[in-house]
Tab-separated table of C-alpha atoms and ligand atoms in Angstrom:
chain	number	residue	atom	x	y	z
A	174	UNK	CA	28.964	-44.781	-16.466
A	175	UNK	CA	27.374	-41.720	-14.671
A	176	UNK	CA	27.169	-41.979	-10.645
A	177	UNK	CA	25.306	-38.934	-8.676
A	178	UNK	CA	26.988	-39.061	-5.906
A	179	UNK	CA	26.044	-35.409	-4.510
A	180	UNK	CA	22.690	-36.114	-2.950
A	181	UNK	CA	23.804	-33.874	-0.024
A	182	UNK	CA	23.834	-30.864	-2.448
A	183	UNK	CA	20.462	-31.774	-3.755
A	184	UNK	CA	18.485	-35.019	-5.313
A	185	UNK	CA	16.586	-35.725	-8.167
A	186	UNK	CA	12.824	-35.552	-7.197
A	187	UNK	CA	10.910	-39.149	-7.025
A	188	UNK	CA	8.213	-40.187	-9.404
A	189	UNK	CA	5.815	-40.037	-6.986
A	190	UNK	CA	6.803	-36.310	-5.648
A	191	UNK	CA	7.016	-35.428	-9.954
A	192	UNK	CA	3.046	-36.722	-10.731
A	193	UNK	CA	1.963	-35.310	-7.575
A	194	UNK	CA	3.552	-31.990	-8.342
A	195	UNK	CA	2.167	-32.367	-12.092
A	196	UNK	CA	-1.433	-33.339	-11.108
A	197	UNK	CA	-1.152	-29.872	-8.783
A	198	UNK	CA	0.317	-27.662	-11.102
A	199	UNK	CA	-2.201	-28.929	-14.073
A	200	UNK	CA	-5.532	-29.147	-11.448
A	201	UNK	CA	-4.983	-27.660	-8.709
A	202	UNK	CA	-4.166	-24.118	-9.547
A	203	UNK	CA	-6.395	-21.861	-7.259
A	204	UNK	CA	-5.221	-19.281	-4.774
A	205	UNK	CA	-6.403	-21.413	-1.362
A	206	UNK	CA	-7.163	-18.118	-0.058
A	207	UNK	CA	-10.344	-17.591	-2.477
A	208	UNK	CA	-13.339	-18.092	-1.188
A	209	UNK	CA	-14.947	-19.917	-4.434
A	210	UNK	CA	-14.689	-23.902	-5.428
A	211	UNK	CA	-11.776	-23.666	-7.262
A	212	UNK	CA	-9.966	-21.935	-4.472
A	213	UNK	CA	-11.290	-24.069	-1.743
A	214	UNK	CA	-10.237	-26.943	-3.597
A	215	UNK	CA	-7.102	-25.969	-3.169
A	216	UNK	CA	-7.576	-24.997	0.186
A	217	UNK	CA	-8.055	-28.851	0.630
A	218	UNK	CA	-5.503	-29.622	-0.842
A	219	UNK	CA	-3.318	-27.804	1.217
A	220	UNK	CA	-4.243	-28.640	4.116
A	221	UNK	CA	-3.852	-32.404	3.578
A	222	UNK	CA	-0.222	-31.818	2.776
A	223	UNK	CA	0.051	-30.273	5.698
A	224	UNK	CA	-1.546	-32.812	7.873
A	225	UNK	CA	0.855	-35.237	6.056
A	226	UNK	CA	4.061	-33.846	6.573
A	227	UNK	CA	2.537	-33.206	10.832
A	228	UNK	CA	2.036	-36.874	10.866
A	229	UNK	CA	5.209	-37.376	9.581
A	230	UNK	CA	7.289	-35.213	11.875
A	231	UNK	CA	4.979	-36.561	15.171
A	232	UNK	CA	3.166	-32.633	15.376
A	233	UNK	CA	-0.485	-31.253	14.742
A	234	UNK	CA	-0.887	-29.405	11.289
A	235	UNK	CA	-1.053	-25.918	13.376
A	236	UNK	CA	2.265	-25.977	14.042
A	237	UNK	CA	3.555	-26.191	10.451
A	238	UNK	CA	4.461	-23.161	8.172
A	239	UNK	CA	5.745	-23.637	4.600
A	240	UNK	CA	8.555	-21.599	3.469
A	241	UNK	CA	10.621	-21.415	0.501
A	242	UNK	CA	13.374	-24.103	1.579
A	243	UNK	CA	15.655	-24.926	4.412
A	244	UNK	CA	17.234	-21.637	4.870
A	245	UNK	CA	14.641	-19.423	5.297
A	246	UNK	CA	12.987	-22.295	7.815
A	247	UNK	CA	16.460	-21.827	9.876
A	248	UNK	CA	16.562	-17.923	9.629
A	249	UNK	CA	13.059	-17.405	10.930
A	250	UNK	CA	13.457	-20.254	13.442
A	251	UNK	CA	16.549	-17.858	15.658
A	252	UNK	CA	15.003	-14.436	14.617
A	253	UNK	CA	11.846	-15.480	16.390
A	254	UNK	CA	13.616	-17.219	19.553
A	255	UNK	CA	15.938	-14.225	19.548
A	256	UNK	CA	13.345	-11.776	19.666
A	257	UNK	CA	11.695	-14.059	22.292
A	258	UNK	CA	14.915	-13.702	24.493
A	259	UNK	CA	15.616	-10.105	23.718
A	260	UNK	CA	11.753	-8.979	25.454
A	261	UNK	CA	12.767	-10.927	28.401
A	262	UNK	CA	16.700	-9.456	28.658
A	263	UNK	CA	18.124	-13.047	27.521
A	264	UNK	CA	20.445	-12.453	24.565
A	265	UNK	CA	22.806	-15.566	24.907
A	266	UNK	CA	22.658	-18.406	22.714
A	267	UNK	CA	24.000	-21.771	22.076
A	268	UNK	CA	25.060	-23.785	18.487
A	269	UNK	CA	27.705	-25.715	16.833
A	270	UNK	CA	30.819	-24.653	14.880
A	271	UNK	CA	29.587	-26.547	12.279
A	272	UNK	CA	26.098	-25.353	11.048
A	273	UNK	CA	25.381	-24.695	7.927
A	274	UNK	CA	25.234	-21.012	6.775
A	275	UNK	CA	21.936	-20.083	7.088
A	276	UNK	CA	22.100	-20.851	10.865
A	277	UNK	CA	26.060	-19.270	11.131
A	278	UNK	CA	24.942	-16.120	8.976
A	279	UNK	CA	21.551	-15.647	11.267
A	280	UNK	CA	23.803	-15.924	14.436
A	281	UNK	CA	26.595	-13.169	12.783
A	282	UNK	CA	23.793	-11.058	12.168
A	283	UNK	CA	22.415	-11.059	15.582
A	284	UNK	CA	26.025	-10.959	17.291
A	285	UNK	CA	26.416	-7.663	15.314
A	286	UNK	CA	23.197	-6.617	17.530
A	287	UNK	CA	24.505	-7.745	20.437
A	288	UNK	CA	23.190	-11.303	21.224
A	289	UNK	CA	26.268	-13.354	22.439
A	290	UNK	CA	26.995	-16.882	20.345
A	291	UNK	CA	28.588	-19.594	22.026
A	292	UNK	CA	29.662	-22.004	18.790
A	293	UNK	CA	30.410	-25.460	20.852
A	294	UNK	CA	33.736	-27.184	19.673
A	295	UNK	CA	32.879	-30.219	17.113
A	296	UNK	CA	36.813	-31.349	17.295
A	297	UNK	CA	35.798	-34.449	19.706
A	298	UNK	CA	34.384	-37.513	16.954
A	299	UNK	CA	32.988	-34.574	14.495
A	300	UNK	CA	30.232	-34.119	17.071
A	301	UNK	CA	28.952	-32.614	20.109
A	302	UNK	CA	27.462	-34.197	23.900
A	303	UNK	CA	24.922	-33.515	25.754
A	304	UNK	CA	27.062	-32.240	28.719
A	305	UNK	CA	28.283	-29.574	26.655
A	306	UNK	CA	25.076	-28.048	26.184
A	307	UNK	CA	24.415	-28.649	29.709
A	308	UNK	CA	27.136	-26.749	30.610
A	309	UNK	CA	26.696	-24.238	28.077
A	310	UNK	CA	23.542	-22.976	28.619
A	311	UNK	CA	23.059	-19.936	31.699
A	312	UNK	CA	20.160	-18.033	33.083
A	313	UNK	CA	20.108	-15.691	30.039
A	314	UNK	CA	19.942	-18.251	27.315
A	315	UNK	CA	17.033	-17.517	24.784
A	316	UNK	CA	17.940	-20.425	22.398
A	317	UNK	CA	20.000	-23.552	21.435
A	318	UNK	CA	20.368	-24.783	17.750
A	319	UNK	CA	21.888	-27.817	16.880
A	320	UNK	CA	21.312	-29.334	13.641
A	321	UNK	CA	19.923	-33.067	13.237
A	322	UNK	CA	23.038	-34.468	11.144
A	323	UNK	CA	25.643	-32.340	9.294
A	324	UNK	CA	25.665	-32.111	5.627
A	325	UNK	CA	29.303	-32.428	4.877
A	326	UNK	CA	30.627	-35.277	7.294
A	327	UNK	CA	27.459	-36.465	8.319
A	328	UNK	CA	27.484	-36.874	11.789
A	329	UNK	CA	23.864	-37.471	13.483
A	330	UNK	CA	23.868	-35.317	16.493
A	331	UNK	CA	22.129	-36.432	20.267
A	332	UNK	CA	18.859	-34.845	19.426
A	333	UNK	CA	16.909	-36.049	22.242
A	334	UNK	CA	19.231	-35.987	25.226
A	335	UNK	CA	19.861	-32.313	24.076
A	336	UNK	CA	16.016	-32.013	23.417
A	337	UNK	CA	15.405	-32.816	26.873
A	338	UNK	CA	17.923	-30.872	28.540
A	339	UNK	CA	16.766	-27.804	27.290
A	340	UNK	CA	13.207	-29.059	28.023
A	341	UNK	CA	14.439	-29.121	31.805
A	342	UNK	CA	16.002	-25.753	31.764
A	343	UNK	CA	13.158	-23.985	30.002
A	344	UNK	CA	15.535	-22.669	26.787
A	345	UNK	CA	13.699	-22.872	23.082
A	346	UNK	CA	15.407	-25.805	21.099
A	347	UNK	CA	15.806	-25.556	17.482
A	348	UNK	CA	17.268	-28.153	14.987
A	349	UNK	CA	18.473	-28.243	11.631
A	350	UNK	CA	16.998	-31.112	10.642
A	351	UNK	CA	17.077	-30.242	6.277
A	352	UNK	CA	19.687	-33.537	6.091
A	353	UNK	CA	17.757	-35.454	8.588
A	354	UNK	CA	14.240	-35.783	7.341
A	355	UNK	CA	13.385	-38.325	5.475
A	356	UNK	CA	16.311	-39.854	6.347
A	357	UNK	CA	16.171	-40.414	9.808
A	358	UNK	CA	13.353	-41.546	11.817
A	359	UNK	CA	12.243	-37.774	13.487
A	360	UNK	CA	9.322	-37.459	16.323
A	361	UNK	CA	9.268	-33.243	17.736
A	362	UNK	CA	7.746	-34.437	20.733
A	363	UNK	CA	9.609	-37.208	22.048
A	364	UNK	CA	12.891	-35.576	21.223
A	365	UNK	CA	11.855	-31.867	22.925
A	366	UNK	CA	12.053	-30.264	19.540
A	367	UNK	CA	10.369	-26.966	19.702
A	368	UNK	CA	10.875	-25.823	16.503
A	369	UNK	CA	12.795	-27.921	13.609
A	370	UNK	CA	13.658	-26.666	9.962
A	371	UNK	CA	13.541	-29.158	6.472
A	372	UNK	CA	13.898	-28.554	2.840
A	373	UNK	CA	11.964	-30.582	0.038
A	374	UNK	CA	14.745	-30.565	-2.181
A	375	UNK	CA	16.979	-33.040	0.051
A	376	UNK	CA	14.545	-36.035	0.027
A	377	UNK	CA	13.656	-36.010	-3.962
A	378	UNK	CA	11.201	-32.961	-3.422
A	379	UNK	CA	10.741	-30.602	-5.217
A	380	UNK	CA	13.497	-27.234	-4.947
A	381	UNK	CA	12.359	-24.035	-3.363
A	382	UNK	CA	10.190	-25.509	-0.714
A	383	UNK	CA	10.599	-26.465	2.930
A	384	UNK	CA	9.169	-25.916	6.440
A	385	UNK	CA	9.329	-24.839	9.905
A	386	UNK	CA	8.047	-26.435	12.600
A	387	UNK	CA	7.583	-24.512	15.568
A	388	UNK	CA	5.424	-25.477	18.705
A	389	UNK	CA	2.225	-24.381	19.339
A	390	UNK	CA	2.667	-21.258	22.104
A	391	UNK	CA	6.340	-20.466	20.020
A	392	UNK	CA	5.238	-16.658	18.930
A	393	UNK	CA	6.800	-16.333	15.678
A	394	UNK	CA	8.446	-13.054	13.967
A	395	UNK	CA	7.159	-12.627	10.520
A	396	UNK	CA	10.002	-12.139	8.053
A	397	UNK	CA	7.763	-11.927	4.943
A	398	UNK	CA	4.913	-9.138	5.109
A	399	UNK	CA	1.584	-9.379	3.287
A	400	UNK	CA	-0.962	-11.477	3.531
A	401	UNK	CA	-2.495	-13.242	6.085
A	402	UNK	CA	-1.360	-16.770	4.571
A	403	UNK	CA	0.361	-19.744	7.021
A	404	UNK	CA	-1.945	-18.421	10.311
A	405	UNK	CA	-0.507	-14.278	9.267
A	406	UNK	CA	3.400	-15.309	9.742
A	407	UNK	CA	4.961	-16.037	6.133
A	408	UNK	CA	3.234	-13.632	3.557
A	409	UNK	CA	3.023	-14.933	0.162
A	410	UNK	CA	0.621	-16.976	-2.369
A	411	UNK	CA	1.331	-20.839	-1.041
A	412	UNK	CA	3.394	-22.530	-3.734
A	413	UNK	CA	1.175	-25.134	-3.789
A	414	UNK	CA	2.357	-27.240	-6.403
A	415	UNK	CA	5.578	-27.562	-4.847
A	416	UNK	CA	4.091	-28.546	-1.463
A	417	UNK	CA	1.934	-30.970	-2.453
A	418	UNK	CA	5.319	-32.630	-4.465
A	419	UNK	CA	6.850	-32.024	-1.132
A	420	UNK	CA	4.302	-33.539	1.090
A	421	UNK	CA	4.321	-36.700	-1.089
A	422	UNK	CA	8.316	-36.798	-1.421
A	423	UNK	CA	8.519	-36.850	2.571
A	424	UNK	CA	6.010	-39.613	3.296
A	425	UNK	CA	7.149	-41.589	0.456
A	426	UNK	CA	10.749	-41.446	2.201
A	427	UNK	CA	9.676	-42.132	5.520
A	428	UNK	CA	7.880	-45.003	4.038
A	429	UNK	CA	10.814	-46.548	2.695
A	430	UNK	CA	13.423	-45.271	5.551
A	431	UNK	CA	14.348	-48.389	7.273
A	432	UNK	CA	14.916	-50.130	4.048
A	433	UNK	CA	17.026	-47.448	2.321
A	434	UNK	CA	18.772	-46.688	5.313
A	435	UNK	CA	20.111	-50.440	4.876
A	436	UNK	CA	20.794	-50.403	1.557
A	437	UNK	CA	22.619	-47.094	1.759
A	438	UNK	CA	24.769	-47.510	4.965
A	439	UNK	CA	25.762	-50.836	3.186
A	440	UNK	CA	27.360	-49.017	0.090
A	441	UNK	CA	28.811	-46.331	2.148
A	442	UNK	CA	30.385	-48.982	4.484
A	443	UNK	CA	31.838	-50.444	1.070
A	444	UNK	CA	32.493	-47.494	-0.276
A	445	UNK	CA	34.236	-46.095	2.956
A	446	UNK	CA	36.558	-49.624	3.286
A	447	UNK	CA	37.900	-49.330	-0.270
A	448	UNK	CA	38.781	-45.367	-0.151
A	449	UNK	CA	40.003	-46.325	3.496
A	450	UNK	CA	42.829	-48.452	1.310
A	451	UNK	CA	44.231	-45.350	-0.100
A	452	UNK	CA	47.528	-44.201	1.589
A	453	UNK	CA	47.571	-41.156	3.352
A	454	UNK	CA	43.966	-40.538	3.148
A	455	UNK	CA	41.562	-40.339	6.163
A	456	UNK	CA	37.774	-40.673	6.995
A	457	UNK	CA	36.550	-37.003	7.992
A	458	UNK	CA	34.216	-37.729	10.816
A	459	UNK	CA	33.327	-41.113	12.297
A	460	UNK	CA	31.918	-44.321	11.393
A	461	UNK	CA	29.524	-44.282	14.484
A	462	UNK	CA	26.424	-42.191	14.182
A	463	UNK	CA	26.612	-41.052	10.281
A	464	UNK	CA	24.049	-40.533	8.103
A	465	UNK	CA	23.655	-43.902	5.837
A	466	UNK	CA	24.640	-42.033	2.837
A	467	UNK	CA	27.502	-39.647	3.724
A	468	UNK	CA	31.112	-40.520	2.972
A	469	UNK	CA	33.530	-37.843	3.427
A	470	UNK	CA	37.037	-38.593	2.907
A	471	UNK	CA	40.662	-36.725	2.974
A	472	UNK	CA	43.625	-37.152	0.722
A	473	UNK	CA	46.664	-36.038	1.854
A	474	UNK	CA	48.813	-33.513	-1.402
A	475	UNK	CA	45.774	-33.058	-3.372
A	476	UNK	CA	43.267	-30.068	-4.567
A	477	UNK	CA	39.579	-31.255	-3.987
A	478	UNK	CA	38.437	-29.285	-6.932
A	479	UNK	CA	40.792	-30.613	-8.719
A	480	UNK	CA	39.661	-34.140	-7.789
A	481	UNK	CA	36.072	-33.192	-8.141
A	482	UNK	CA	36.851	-32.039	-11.784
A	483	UNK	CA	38.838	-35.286	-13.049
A	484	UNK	CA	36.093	-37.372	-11.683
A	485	UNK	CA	33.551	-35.029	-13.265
A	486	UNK	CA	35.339	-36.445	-16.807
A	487	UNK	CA	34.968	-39.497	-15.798
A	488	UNK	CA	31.123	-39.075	-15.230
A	489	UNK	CA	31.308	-38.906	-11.072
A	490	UNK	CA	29.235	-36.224	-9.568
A	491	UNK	CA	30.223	-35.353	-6.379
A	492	UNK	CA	31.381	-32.313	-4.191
A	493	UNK	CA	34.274	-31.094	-2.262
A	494	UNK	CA	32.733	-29.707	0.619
A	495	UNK	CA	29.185	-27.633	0.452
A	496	UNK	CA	27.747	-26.477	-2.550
A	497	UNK	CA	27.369	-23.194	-1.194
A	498	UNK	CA	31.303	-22.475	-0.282
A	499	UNK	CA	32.416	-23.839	-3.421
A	500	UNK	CA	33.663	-20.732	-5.688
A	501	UNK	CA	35.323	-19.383	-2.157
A	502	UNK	CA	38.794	-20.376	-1.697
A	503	UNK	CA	39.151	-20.844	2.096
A	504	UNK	CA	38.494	-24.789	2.836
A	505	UNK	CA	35.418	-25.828	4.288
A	506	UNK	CA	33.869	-24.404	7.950
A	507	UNK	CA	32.872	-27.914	8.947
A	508	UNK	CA	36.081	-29.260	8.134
A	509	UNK	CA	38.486	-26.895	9.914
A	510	UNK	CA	35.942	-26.856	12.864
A	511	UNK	CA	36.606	-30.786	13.081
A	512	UNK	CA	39.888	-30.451	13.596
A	513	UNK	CA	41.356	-31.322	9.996
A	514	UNK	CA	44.448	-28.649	9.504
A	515	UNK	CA	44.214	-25.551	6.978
A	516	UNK	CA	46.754	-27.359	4.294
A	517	UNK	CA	45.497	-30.145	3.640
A	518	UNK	CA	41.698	-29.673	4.219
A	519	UNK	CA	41.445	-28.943	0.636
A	520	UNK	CA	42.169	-32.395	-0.456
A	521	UNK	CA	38.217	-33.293	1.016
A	522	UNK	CA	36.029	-35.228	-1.327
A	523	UNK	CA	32.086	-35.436	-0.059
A	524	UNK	CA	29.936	-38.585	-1.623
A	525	UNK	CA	26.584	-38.350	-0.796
A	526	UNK	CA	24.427	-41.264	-1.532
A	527	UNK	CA	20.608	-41.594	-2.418
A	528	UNK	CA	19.002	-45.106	-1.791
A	529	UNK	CA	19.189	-44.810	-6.279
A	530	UNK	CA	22.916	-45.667	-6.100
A	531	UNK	CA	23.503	-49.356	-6.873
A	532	UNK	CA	26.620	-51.536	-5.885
A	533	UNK	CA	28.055	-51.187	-9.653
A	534	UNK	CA	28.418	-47.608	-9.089
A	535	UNK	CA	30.315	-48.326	-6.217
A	536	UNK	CA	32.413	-50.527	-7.878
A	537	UNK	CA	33.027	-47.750	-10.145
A	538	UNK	CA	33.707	-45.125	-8.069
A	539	UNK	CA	36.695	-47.739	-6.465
A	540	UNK	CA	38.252	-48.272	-9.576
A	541	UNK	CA	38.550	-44.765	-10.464
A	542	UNK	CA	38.763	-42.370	-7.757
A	543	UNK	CA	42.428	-44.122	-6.383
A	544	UNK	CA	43.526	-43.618	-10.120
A	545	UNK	CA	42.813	-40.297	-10.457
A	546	UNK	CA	44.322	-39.901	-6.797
A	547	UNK	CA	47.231	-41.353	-7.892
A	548	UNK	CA	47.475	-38.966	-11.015
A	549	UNK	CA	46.560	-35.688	-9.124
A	550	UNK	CA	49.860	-36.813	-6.352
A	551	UNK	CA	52.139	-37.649	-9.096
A	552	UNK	CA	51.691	-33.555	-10.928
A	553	UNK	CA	52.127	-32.232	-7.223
A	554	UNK	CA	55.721	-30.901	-6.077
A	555	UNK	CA	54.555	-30.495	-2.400
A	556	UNK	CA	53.540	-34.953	-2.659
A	557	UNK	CA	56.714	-35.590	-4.062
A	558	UNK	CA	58.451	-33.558	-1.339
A	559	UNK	CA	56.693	-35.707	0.958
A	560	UNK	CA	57.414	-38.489	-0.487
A	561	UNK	CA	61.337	-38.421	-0.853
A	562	UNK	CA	60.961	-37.193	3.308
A	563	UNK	CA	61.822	-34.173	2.563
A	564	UNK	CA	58.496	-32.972	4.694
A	565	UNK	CA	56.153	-34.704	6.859
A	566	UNK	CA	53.075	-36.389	5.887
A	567	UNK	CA	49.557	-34.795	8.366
A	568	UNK	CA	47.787	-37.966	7.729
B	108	LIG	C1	20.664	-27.723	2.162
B	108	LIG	C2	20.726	-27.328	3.582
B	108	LIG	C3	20.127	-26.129	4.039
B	108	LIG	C4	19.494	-25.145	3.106
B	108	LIG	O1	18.277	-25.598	2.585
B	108	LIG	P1	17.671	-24.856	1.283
B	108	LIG	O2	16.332	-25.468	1.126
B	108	LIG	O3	18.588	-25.183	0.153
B	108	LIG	O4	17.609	-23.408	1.599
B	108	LIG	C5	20.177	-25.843	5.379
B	108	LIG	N1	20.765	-26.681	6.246
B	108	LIG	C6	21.350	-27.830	5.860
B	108	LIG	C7	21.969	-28.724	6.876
B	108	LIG	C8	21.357	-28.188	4.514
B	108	LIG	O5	21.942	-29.317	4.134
């Protein structure tokens, strides 16, 4: 059997996103910028994807800008509410310890220019509150950005209570949102969102594609020169193709997202109660406000890449933290900013479910990830130290 159980990392693109994406690539290959049929056509074309994806996300098509995926949606997001801040003298902002690296990296690199970063703690239920953005934010703040639900122990953050706080205090709110759309049920203006990043590739879209919303009146800084494409503030021949696969991807998801919400928080739930059985092994994060597919567990005296290895054999796909911190030997951000100790956060294993997994492959995954467990402990000195007392167990 073969399971995919990395859907976090990326997914594998729909049908619908594939023939959509085909019947671009194949007929709709103008440059929307030409002023002939073939190029309006595409023009068209464009436009309705973008008008999809605004109706989606609860904005109007102005305020949508394609980019080339989640990260560069994130980096010009804080560059442009930095430079905001910095014209007025505000050069303070707010975030979480555990956002992914294009936000961290974007923050680092204005810290080295001398914006101050408050990184809220995330040791309290893997999440923030509202109060602690409250009490975070002062007269100089030019930004907050919290992402929408983490990508390695899935918590869902409080969006709209944050949303509306910074609403009230006049400070530009940006979210994360790349493991939220299409996953969760997202509306900019009810929850105070004034600018919100996503990436195709996470909701069976197409790779290399994503966007950023940002509020009409939110002046953007252009990161990509050139042309005068997305209203003169990201340069660059529209990848249209991968749009329109993107555009159809993200409604076809929110379509379905009630339904495969329930079928996916019911395998995760099963998934979460049999790996729960496992001694000395722990759920990182909570069961309250996850993401329906995101099951994140540690086991005490093992190596996750190990783990992730053996299961690979045994035709189980899955990761041991982020893709993009595996090759890098320190253990994960998000889990040593939730509290789980230095030794033993190695031992994380990350399942990430698609609404594609069925209950057989959760069956699977129960039968063989305690045996493999089991034969990782038995080959480790520092487990059988444990074991005979001669050290203490963490978990
Ligand atoms: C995957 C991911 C990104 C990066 O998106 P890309 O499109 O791969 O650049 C950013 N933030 C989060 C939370 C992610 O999961």
């Amino acid at each position: 059997m073969r399971v995919y159980a990395d859907n976090a990392a990326t997914t594998k693109m729909s049908r619908a996103s594939i023939e959509a994406m085909n019947d671009a690539v194949e007929n709709c290959w103008g440059n929307p910028s030409s002023l002939h049929s073939i190029g309006q056509h595409a023009a068209e074309r464009l436009q309705k994807a973008r008008e999809d994806i605004a109706e989606v996300l609860g904005c109007s098509p102005k305020e949508i800008y394609f980019t080339s995926g989640g990260s560069e949606a994130d980096n010009q997001a804080i560059i442009s509410a930095a430079r905001i801040g910095e014209r007025k003298g505000k050069k303070h902002i707010v975030s979480t310890a555990f956002e992914h690296h294009a936000v961290l990296h974007t923050l680092k690199k204005l810290e080295k220019e001398g914006f101050e970063i408050d990184l809220l703690d995330v040791k309290n239920n893997a999440n923030i509150t509202p109060e602690q953005v409250k009490n975070a934010i002062r007269d100089d703040t030019c930004l907050v950005t919290v992402m929408y639900a983490n990508n390695e122990v899935g918590s869902i953050l409080p969006i709209a209570e944050i949303g509306k706080i910074c609403r009230e205090k006049g400070v530009i709110f940006h979210t994360d949102a790349v493991q939220a759309a299409g996953h969760l049920h997202i509306n900019v203006a009810d929850e105070c969102i004034d600018m919100l990043s996503l990436s195709a590739h996470k909701f069976h879209g197409p790779k290399g594609v994503g966007v950023l919303y940002a509020r009409k009146g939110i002046p953007l800084t252009v990161l990509i020169e050139g042309g005068a494409q997305e209203r003169g503030k990201r340069a660059g021949t529209e990848n249209l193709p991968a749009i329109i696969g993107m555009a159809a991807a993200l409604k076809e998801a929110n379509e379905n997202l009630d339904a495969n919400a329930a079928k996916m928080t019911k395998l995760r739930d099963k998934l979460i109660d049999g790996l729960s059985k496992i001694p000395h092994s722990a759920l990182n994060g909570t069961r309250e406000n996850r993401l329906p597919g995101n099951v994140n567990f540690l086991f005490e005296g093992i190596e996750g890449e190990s783990l992730l290895l053996l299961l690979d054999d045994r035709g189980i796909c899955a990761s041991s933290g982020s893709a993009c911190t595996s090759g890098s030997l320190d253990p994960s951000h998000v889990l040593l900013a939730i509290g789980r100790p230095h030794e033993i956060a190695h031992g994380s294993l990350r399942l990430s479910l698609s609404e594609w997994n069925t209950e057989e492959e959760i069956d699977y995954m129960l039968e063989q990830i305690p045996q493999v467990v089991t034969y990782l402990r038995n080959m480790s000195p520092l487990w059988r130290e444990k074991v005979s007392g001669e050290k203490e167990f963490e978990i």
